[in-house]
Amino acid sequence: MNKKRQLNEKDKKLIGIFAVVFLLLFFGVLSYIIGKPMIAFVSEPEKFRLWVENGGIWSRVLFVLMVFFQVVLALIPGEPLEIGAGYAFGAFEGTVLTVIGTVLGSITVYFLVKRWGIRLCEVFFPREKLMNLRFLKSKKSRE
């Protein structure tokens, strides 16, 4: 008979520590590789505005992707992007593009958490403790 091996608390904690360290390193490196050049680019207003003027629709699409990555990675600061959007695209268009990127990123995060969230949390906390959280007791709140 094939029995699934149950992880004991010590194994779960080791896996949890490894997962946290791995995720921090992964997101740190990804933020450094993507975020640092992106923030530096947006922080130079004249250069960024010239890029927007020459890029046409593609500059807008790429800007929305920048905001998307900022939301998903969560380690990249958003303020330089928001300020750069207002400067380069104007207040209205910059706001609209920022909101589009934020909504797309938030939807992505929502579905990632919905897909893998509880299993990832169980690595760090026993299910019983998670279920004792008030907002998790209501099926409507959980969904």
Short mmCIF file of C-alpha atoms in Angstrom, two decimals:
data_model
loop_
_atom_site.label_atom_id
_atom_site.label_comp_id
_atom_site.label_asym_id
_atom_site.label_seq_id
_atom_site.Cartn_x
_atom_site.Cartn_y
_atom_site.Cartn_z
CA MET A 1 0.00 0.00 0.00
CA ASN A 2 1.19 3.47 -0.83
CA LYS A 3 0.70 5.70 2.15
CA LYS A 4 1.38 9.39 1.92
CA ARG A 5 4.01 10.42 4.38
CA GLN A 6 2.71 13.05 6.77
CA LEU A 7 5.08 15.88 7.57
CA ASN A 8 5.74 16.45 11.24
CA GLU A 9 5.88 19.96 12.71
CA LYS A 10 9.69 20.11 12.53
CA ASP A 11 9.68 19.22 8.82
CA LYS A 12 6.97 21.80 8.14
CA LYS A 13 8.98 24.49 9.92
CA LEU A 14 12.14 23.60 7.97
CA ILE A 15 10.21 23.69 4.70
CA GLY A 16 8.64 26.99 5.77
CA ILE A 17 12.00 28.56 6.58
CA PHE A 18 13.44 27.31 3.29
CA ALA A 19 10.42 28.64 1.39
CA VAL A 20 10.63 32.07 3.03
CA VAL A 21 14.38 32.34 2.39
CA PHE A 22 13.96 31.15 -1.21
CA LEU A 23 11.07 33.54 -1.91
CA LEU A 24 12.87 36.49 -0.33
CA LEU A 25 15.99 35.78 -2.37
CA PHE A 26 13.99 35.17 -5.55
CA PHE A 27 11.92 38.35 -5.21
CA GLY A 28 14.95 40.32 -4.08
CA VAL A 29 16.97 39.30 -7.14
CA LEU A 30 13.99 39.81 -9.44
CA SER A 31 13.32 43.24 -7.94
CA TYR A 32 16.96 44.17 -8.34
CA ILE A 33 17.10 42.95 -11.95
CA ILE A 34 13.77 44.48 -13.01
CA GLY A 35 13.00 47.11 -10.41
CA LYS A 36 16.27 48.97 -10.06
CA PRO A 37 16.65 49.83 -13.77
CA MET A 38 12.93 50.54 -14.03
CA ILE A 39 12.94 52.99 -11.10
CA ALA A 40 16.15 54.63 -12.32
CA PHE A 41 14.60 55.08 -15.77
CA VAL A 42 11.36 56.57 -14.44
CA SER A 43 13.32 58.79 -12.04
CA GLU A 44 14.83 60.71 -14.97
CA PRO A 45 11.77 62.75 -16.01
CA GLU A 46 13.09 64.18 -19.29
CA LYS A 47 14.40 60.83 -20.48
CA PHE A 48 11.15 59.13 -19.49
CA ARG A 49 9.01 61.78 -21.21
CA LEU A 50 11.08 61.46 -24.41
CA TRP A 51 10.61 57.67 -24.29
CA VAL A 52 6.84 58.16 -23.94
CA GLU A 53 6.68 60.61 -26.86
CA ASN A 54 8.71 58.33 -29.13
CA GLY A 55 7.07 55.08 -28.02
CA GLY A 56 3.49 55.78 -28.96
CA ILE A 57 1.09 53.07 -27.79
CA TRP A 58 3.96 50.74 -26.85
CA SER A 59 5.23 53.12 -24.20
CA ARG A 60 1.81 52.97 -22.59
CA VAL A 61 1.64 49.17 -22.78
CA LEU A 62 5.13 48.87 -21.30
CA PHE A 63 4.28 51.34 -18.55
CA VAL A 64 1.20 49.29 -17.60
CA LEU A 65 3.48 46.22 -17.46
CA MET A 66 5.90 48.11 -15.19
CA VAL A 67 3.06 48.88 -12.77
CA PHE A 68 1.84 45.27 -13.07
CA PHE A 69 5.28 43.95 -12.05
CA GLN A 70 5.48 46.48 -9.24
CA VAL A 71 2.20 45.17 -7.79
CA VAL A 72 3.02 41.47 -8.26
CA LEU A 73 6.57 41.68 -6.91
CA ALA A 74 5.58 44.08 -4.10
CA LEU A 75 9.23 44.92 -3.39
CA ILE A 76 9.51 47.54 -6.10
CA PRO A 77 8.35 50.93 -4.82
CA GLY A 78 5.35 52.30 -6.69
CA GLU A 79 5.70 56.00 -5.97
CA PRO A 80 8.35 56.75 -8.64
CA LEU A 81 6.13 55.04 -11.22
CA GLU A 82 3.10 57.07 -10.18
CA ILE A 83 4.99 60.35 -10.20
CA GLY A 84 6.61 59.47 -13.53
CA ALA A 85 3.21 58.61 -14.99
CA GLY A 86 1.81 62.00 -14.05
CA TYR A 87 4.81 63.79 -15.47
CA ALA A 88 5.12 61.80 -18.70
CA PHE A 89 1.49 61.06 -19.55
CA GLY A 90 -0.32 63.87 -17.74
CA ALA A 91 -2.55 63.58 -14.70
CA PHE A 92 -5.55 61.88 -16.31
CA GLU A 93 -3.82 59.44 -18.65
CA GLY A 94 -1.12 58.67 -16.06
CA THR A 95 -3.79 57.85 -13.50
CA VAL A 96 -5.71 55.64 -15.93
CA LEU A 97 -2.57 53.71 -16.94
CA THR A 98 -1.49 53.30 -13.33
CA VAL A 99 -4.94 52.02 -12.33
CA ILE A 100 -4.99 49.54 -15.23
CA GLY A 101 -1.59 48.13 -14.21
CA THR A 102 -2.62 48.01 -10.55
CA VAL A 103 -5.89 46.22 -11.29
CA LEU A 104 -4.21 43.66 -13.57
CA GLY A 105 -1.49 43.03 -10.98
CA SER A 106 -4.03 42.73 -8.15
CA ILE A 107 -6.14 40.27 -10.15
CA THR A 108 -3.03 38.18 -10.81
CA VAL A 109 -2.06 38.18 -7.12
CA TYR A 110 -5.63 37.27 -6.16
CA PHE A 111 -5.69 34.23 -8.44
CA LEU A 112 -2.20 33.11 -7.38
CA VAL A 113 -3.26 33.25 -3.73
CA LYS A 114 -6.60 31.61 -4.50
CA ARG A 115 -4.77 28.76 -6.28
CA TRP A 116 -1.90 28.12 -3.84
CA GLY A 117 -2.58 30.31 -0.80
CA ILE A 118 -3.83 27.91 1.87
CA ARG A 119 -1.26 25.23 1.03
CA LEU A 120 1.53 27.75 1.30
CA CYS A 121 0.14 29.04 4.60
CA GLU A 122 -0.07 25.47 5.96
CA VAL A 123 3.67 25.17 5.57
CA PHE A 124 4.01 27.91 8.20
CA PHE A 125 0.93 27.35 10.37
CA PRO A 126 -1.22 24.33 11.20
CA ARG A 127 -4.62 24.35 9.49
CA GLU A 128 -6.33 24.43 12.89
CA LYS A 129 -4.70 27.77 13.74
CA LEU A 130 -5.55 29.19 10.34
CA MET A 131 -9.17 28.17 10.74
CA ASN A 132 -9.31 29.94 14.12
CA LEU A 133 -8.85 33.26 12.36
CA ARG A 134 -12.20 35.04 12.47
CA PHE A 135 -12.34 36.05 8.80
CA LEU A 136 -11.60 32.46 7.69
CA LYS A 137 -14.58 31.03 9.59
CA SER A 138 -17.07 32.55 7.18
CA LYS A 139 -17.20 30.89 3.76
CA LYS A 140 -18.17 34.23 2.21
CA SER A 141 -15.10 35.96 3.71
CA ARG A 142 -12.76 33.15 2.62
CA GLU A 143 -13.91 33.34 -0.97
#
